[in-house]
mmCIF file of C-alpha atoms in Angstrom:
data_model
loop_
_atom_site.group_PDB
_atom_site.id
_atom_site.type_symbol
_atom_site.label_atom_id
_atom_site.label_comp_id
_atom_site.label_asym_id
_atom_site.label_seq_id
_atom_site.Cartn_x
_atom_site.Cartn_y
_atom_site.Cartn_z
ATOM 1 C CA UNK A 1 66.678 177.971 61.388
ATOM 2 C CA UNK A 2 67.957 174.236 60.803
ATOM 3 C CA UNK A 3 68.821 173.226 57.296
ATOM 4 C CA UNK A 4 67.502 170.126 55.565
ATOM 5 C CA UNK A 5 69.420 167.144 57.083
ATOM 6 C CA UNK A 6 70.080 163.712 55.281
ATOM 7 C CA UNK A 7 71.930 160.800 56.456
ATOM 8 C CA UNK A 8 73.337 158.854 56.109
ATOM 9 C CA UNK A 9 76.451 160.809 54.513
ATOM 10 C CA UNK A 10 77.718 158.044 53.022
ATOM 11 C CA UNK A 11 76.956 154.549 52.091
ATOM 12 C CA UNK A 12 78.362 151.244 50.444
ATOM 13 C CA UNK A 13 76.971 148.454 49.414
ATOM 14 C CA UNK A 14 77.126 146.052 47.414
ATOM 15 C CA UNK A 15 75.428 145.546 43.809
ATOM 16 C CA UNK A 16 71.771 143.785 43.993
ATOM 17 C CA UNK A 17 71.540 145.186 47.484
ATOM 18 C CA UNK A 18 69.415 147.676 48.630
ATOM 19 C CA UNK A 19 69.935 150.483 50.693
ATOM 20 C CA UNK A 20 67.116 153.624 52.168
ATOM 21 C CA UNK A 21 67.597 157.468 52.524
ATOM 22 C CA UNK A 22 66.353 158.991 55.311
ATOM 23 C CA UNK A 23 65.264 163.687 55.023
ATOM 24 C CA UNK A 24 64.177 165.775 56.779
ATOM 25 C CA UNK A 25 63.152 169.166 54.828
ATOM 26 C CA UNK A 26 62.418 172.293 56.819
ATOM 27 C CA UNK A 27 59.504 173.304 59.305
ATOM 28 C CA UNK A 28 57.290 174.556 57.274
ATOM 29 C CA UNK A 29 58.679 173.864 53.752
ATOM 30 C CA UNK A 30 55.255 172.402 52.043
ATOM 31 C CA UNK A 31 57.656 171.258 48.939
ATOM 32 C CA UNK A 32 60.093 168.741 48.824
ATOM 33 C CA UNK A 33 62.822 166.955 46.212
ATOM 34 C CA UNK A 34 65.087 164.476 45.718
ATOM 35 C CA UNK A 35 67.886 165.111 42.761
ATOM 36 C CA UNK A 36 70.828 162.499 41.636
ATOM 37 C CA UNK A 37 74.001 163.855 41.008
ATOM 38 C CA UNK A 38 76.607 161.917 39.719
ATOM 39 C CA UNK A 39 79.954 162.670 39.597
ATOM 40 C CA UNK A 40 80.807 164.932 36.508
ATOM 41 C CA UNK A 41 77.537 166.016 35.802
ATOM 42 C CA UNK A 42 74.567 168.695 37.464
ATOM 43 C CA UNK A 43 71.731 167.066 40.038
ATOM 44 C CA UNK A 44 68.975 165.450 38.372
ATOM 45 C CA UNK A 45 65.141 165.561 39.702
ATOM 46 C CA UNK A 46 63.936 162.273 40.764
ATOM 47 C CA UNK A 47 60.864 162.700 42.671
ATOM 48 C CA UNK A 48 59.419 166.024 43.670
ATOM 49 C CA UNK A 49 56.239 165.858 46.728
ATOM 50 C CA UNK A 50 53.789 168.896 47.686
ATOM 51 C CA UNK A 51 53.183 168.251 50.920
ATOM 52 C CA UNK A 52 52.835 164.338 51.092
ATOM 53 C CA UNK A 53 51.658 163.908 47.102
ATOM 54 C CA UNK A 54 54.204 163.112 44.460
ATOM 55 C CA UNK A 55 53.624 166.121 41.505
ATOM 56 C CA UNK A 56 56.423 165.123 39.285
ATOM 57 C CA UNK A 57 58.252 161.281 39.555
ATOM 58 C CA UNK A 58 59.072 161.359 35.667
ATOM 59 C CA UNK A 59 62.693 160.527 36.070
ATOM 60 C CA UNK A 60 62.594 158.371 38.660
ATOM 61 C CA UNK A 61 63.599 154.228 38.197
ATOM 62 C CA UNK A 62 60.099 152.977 39.419
ATOM 63 C CA UNK A 63 62.088 150.262 39.317
ATOM 64 C CA UNK A 64 63.568 149.421 41.629
ATOM 65 C CA UNK A 65 63.565 153.245 43.390
ATOM 66 C CA UNK A 66 60.620 154.233 45.439
ATOM 67 C CA UNK A 67 60.026 156.896 47.534
ATOM 68 C CA UNK A 68 57.701 158.243 50.182
ATOM 69 C CA UNK A 69 56.777 160.968 52.518
ATOM 70 C CA UNK A 70 54.559 160.292 54.812
ATOM 71 C CA UNK A 71 52.517 162.898 56.698
ATOM 72 C CA UNK A 72 54.184 165.399 54.359
ATOM 73 C CA UNK A 73 57.248 165.930 56.906
ATOM 74 C CA UNK A 74 60.556 163.008 56.646
ATOM 75 C CA UNK A 75 60.938 161.887 53.131
ATOM 76 C CA UNK A 76 63.054 158.468 52.584
ATOM 77 C CA UNK A 77 64.108 157.432 49.008
ATOM 78 C CA UNK A 78 64.947 153.456 48.994
ATOM 79 C CA UNK A 79 66.627 151.709 45.827
ATOM 80 C CA UNK A 80 66.154 147.853 45.107
ATOM 81 C CA UNK A 81 68.027 146.441 44.275
ATOM 82 C CA UNK A 82 71.227 148.638 43.508
ATOM 83 C CA UNK A 83 73.427 148.728 40.399
ATOM 84 C CA UNK A 84 76.623 150.144 39.878
ATOM 85 C CA UNK A 85 75.448 152.529 37.903
ATOM 86 C CA UNK A 86 73.798 154.028 40.946
ATOM 87 C CA UNK A 87 76.777 155.470 42.171
ATOM 88 C CA UNK A 88 75.982 159.074 43.189
ATOM 89 C CA UNK A 89 74.829 161.585 45.595
ATOM 90 C CA UNK A 90 71.632 161.672 46.735
ATOM 91 C CA UNK A 91 70.214 165.526 47.665
ATOM 92 C CA UNK A 92 67.560 166.147 49.503
ATOM 93 C CA UNK A 93 66.291 169.478 48.961
ATOM 94 C CA UNK A 94 63.046 171.437 50.281
ATOM 95 C CA UNK A 95 61.093 175.083 49.073
ATOM 96 C CA UNK A 96 58.296 176.732 51.166
ATOM 97 C CA UNK A 97 56.512 176.289 47.624
ATOM 98 C CA UNK A 98 56.144 174.620 44.447
ATOM 99 C CA UNK A 99 56.720 178.138 42.174
ATOM 100 C CA UNK A 100 59.382 178.405 39.974
ATOM 101 C CA UNK A 101 60.631 181.028 41.222
ATOM 102 C CA UNK A 102 61.195 179.922 44.467
ATOM 103 C CA UNK A 103 64.376 178.962 45.734
ATOM 104 C CA UNK A 104 64.803 175.219 46.899
ATOM 105 C CA UNK A 105 67.374 174.446 49.980
ATOM 106 C CA UNK A 106 69.595 171.727 50.004
ATOM 107 C CA UNK A 107 70.821 169.007 51.999
ATOM 108 C CA UNK A 108 74.682 168.076 52.334
ATOM 109 C CA UNK A 109 73.605 164.977 50.451
ATOM 110 C CA UNK A 110 74.326 160.924 50.788
ATOM 111 C CA UNK A 111 77.352 159.737 48.938
ATOM 112 C CA UNK A 112 76.419 156.283 47.813
ATOM 113 C CA UNK A 113 79.195 154.033 46.430
ATOM 114 C CA UNK A 114 77.519 150.432 45.051
ATOM 115 C CA UNK A 115 80.798 147.805 44.404
ATOM 116 C CA UNK B 1 62.087 171.471 26.971
ATOM 117 C CA UNK B 2 63.991 173.359 29.283
ATOM 118 C CA UNK B 3 67.882 173.038 29.126
ATOM 119 C CA UNK B 4 71.157 175.170 30.401
ATOM 120 C CA UNK B 5 74.716 174.563 29.318
ATOM 121 C CA UNK B 6 77.303 175.630 31.025
ATOM 122 C CA UNK B 7 80.006 175.560 28.198
ATOM 123 C CA UNK B 8 82.934 175.319 30.690
ATOM 124 C CA UNK B 9 83.564 172.408 32.485
ATOM 125 C CA UNK B 10 87.105 174.123 34.315
ATOM 126 C CA UNK B 11 88.213 177.438 35.285
ATOM 127 C CA UNK B 12 91.344 178.314 36.346
ATOM 128 C CA UNK B 13 92.060 181.133 38.219
ATOM 129 C CA UNK B 14 94.254 183.042 39.281
ATOM 130 C CA UNK B 15 93.659 184.809 42.860
ATOM 131 C CA UNK B 16 92.606 188.180 42.677
ATOM 132 C CA UNK B 17 91.613 188.031 39.044
ATOM 133 C CA UNK B 18 88.416 189.069 37.731
ATOM 134 C CA UNK B 19 85.605 186.407 37.157
ATOM 135 C CA UNK B 20 83.151 185.000 34.623
ATOM 136 C CA UNK B 21 81.290 181.494 34.238
ATOM 137 C CA UNK B 22 78.843 180.923 31.403
ATOM 138 C CA UNK B 23 75.766 180.141 31.326
ATOM 139 C CA UNK B 24 72.799 179.607 28.482
ATOM 140 C CA UNK B 25 69.446 178.085 28.694
ATOM 141 C CA UNK B 26 66.675 177.652 26.279
ATOM 142 C CA UNK B 27 63.099 178.389 27.467
ATOM 143 C CA UNK B 28 59.916 179.754 26.136
ATOM 144 C CA UNK B 29 58.974 182.149 28.333
ATOM 145 C CA UNK B 30 60.931 184.578 30.792
ATOM 146 C CA UNK B 31 62.652 181.974 33.090
ATOM 147 C CA UNK B 32 63.466 182.049 36.509
ATOM 148 C CA UNK B 33 67.648 181.801 37.150
ATOM 149 C CA UNK B 34 69.485 180.514 39.338
ATOM 150 C CA UNK B 35 73.031 180.166 40.414
ATOM 151 C CA UNK B 36 74.259 177.675 42.947
ATOM 152 C CA UNK B 37 77.852 176.526 44.276
ATOM 153 C CA UNK B 38 78.655 173.487 45.750
ATOM 154 C CA UNK B 39 82.066 172.761 47.980
ATOM 155 C CA UNK B 40 83.801 169.453 48.125
ATOM 156 C CA UNK B 41 81.123 167.001 50.253
ATOM 157 C CA UNK B 42 78.838 169.587 50.916
ATOM 158 C CA UNK B 43 75.368 170.681 49.154
ATOM 159 C CA UNK B 44 74.348 173.193 46.991
ATOM 160 C CA UNK B 45 74.342 176.591 48.249
ATOM 161 C CA UNK B 46 72.321 180.454 46.822
ATOM 162 C CA UNK B 47 74.462 182.483 44.967
ATOM 163 C CA UNK B 48 72.284 184.872 43.758
ATOM 164 C CA UNK B 49 68.471 184.596 41.209
ATOM 165 C CA UNK B 50 66.611 186.331 38.952
ATOM 166 C CA UNK B 51 62.999 187.001 38.472
ATOM 167 C CA UNK B 52 62.362 189.888 36.862
ATOM 168 C CA UNK B 53 63.180 193.535 36.581
ATOM 169 C CA UNK B 54 67.168 194.898 37.020
ATOM 170 C CA UNK B 55 68.439 192.337 34.703
ATOM 171 C CA UNK B 56 71.782 192.504 36.711
ATOM 172 C CA UNK B 57 71.431 190.961 40.021
ATOM 173 C CA UNK B 58 73.388 191.026 43.363
ATOM 174 C CA UNK B 59 74.310 187.662 45.700
ATOM 175 C CA UNK B 60 76.505 186.928 48.124
ATOM 176 C CA UNK B 61 80.129 187.024 48.393
ATOM 177 C CA UNK B 62 80.131 189.039 45.917
ATOM 178 C CA UNK B 63 79.149 187.953 43.234
ATOM 179 C CA UNK B 64 76.615 189.483 40.762
ATOM 180 C CA UNK B 65 74.593 187.967 36.982
ATOM 181 C CA UNK B 66 73.680 189.562 34.207
ATOM 182 C CA UNK B 67 70.394 188.081 32.455
ATOM 183 C CA UNK B 68 70.420 188.906 28.669
ATOM 184 C CA UNK B 69 67.377 188.196 26.544
ATOM 185 C CA UNK B 70 68.913 188.386 23.389
ATOM 186 C CA UNK B 71 71.706 185.659 24.464
ATOM 187 C CA UNK B 72 69.750 183.757 26.571
ATOM 188 C CA UNK B 73 72.494 184.407 28.498
ATOM 189 C CA UNK B 74 72.991 184.726 32.694
ATOM 190 C CA UNK B 75 76.951 184.788 33.659
ATOM 191 C CA UNK B 76 78.227 184.790 37.245
ATOM 192 C CA UNK B 77 81.041 187.641 38.120
ATOM 193 C CA UNK B 78 82.794 188.404 39.992
ATOM 194 C CA UNK B 79 85.605 191.491 40.204
ATOM 195 C CA UNK B 80 87.577 189.271 42.397
ATOM 196 C CA UNK B 81 88.176 186.134 43.047
ATOM 197 C CA UNK B 82 89.297 183.962 46.654
ATOM 198 C CA UNK B 83 91.193 180.765 47.351
ATOM 199 C CA UNK B 84 87.881 180.183 48.837
ATOM 200 C CA UNK B 85 85.617 180.862 45.614
ATOM 201 C CA UNK B 86 87.232 177.558 44.173
ATOM 202 C CA UNK B 87 83.992 175.183 43.930
ATOM 203 C CA UNK B 88 81.696 173.573 41.605
ATOM 204 C CA UNK B 89 79.226 176.390 40.350
ATOM 205 C CA UNK B 90 76.205 175.353 38.984
ATOM 206 C CA UNK B 91 73.637 177.508 36.653
ATOM 207 C CA UNK B 92 69.730 176.133 37.282
ATOM 208 C CA UNK B 93 66.830 177.928 35.426
ATOM 209 C CA UNK B 94 62.866 177.098 36.676
ATOM 210 C CA UNK B 95 59.381 177.120 35.082
ATOM 211 C CA UNK B 96 56.656 180.224 35.799
ATOM 212 C CA UNK B 97 54.273 177.102 36.254
ATOM 213 C CA UNK B 98 53.887 175.861 39.802
ATOM 214 C CA UNK B 99 56.014 172.355 40.862
ATOM 215 C CA UNK B 100 58.476 172.161 37.975
ATOM 216 C CA UNK B 101 61.615 171.270 39.659
ATOM 217 C CA UNK B 102 64.489 173.421 38.988
ATOM 218 C CA UNK B 103 66.794 172.119 35.864
ATOM 219 C CA UNK B 104 70.611 172.376 36.216
ATOM 220 C CA UNK B 105 73.358 172.449 33.776
ATOM 221 C CA UNK B 106 76.662 170.332 34.496
ATOM 222 C CA UNK B 107 78.275 172.401 36.279
ATOM 223 C CA UNK B 108 81.706 174.633 36.079
ATOM 224 C CA UNK B 109 84.631 173.708 38.760
ATOM 225 C CA UNK B 110 86.702 177.008 38.953
ATOM 226 C CA UNK B 111 90.137 175.855 40.757
ATOM 227 C CA UNK B 112 91.724 179.077 42.208
ATOM 228 C CA UNK B 113 95.888 179.821 41.558
ATOM 229 C CA UNK B 114 97.896 181.282 44.130
#
């Protein structure tokens, strides 16, 4: 079974530029998450989708971050404009259901460096 | 609100020695608890999980964890550490409500000395 695919693996941009990350979840997984992992910290949820609807985006900085999951499969996360503090690893995860006892499967992440 | 505390930022263990990584959680009801491992440049891999029942949970790679409700803890253990176990370990808590995503601790970095 293929895992969660993310691209690109690495990205370096200047502050105020825009960037987009792509995620393809495990086939059949209805729930998709984007997490931000700053160096030395645990992953922090940015947004959670159930199919193509948003379940939780309370921690998403909506003035600069946006995410979509058209057709309930692939998802993109965009940052515009980027700030230095956005340097982090962006992890996508998927899960077969929204239940709290369901394992989340993680991709390898995209490491973003903002200079 | 749910929260997870991993008191140890960095632990060094000799190869072959036993390991215990601490995790304390805060949650009003019975939590769902997870341990994930992250090797450099990799995503998170699930080691084990606790939902209910037997409080001693076995996982992959020889890891186990014990849920202690009275101490609000879910410590990860391994009787004999291998050099390949060097990685970052994250404890996470999930809620029974549908739609609640995992909340992670800040992680513990494990170094293994020869």
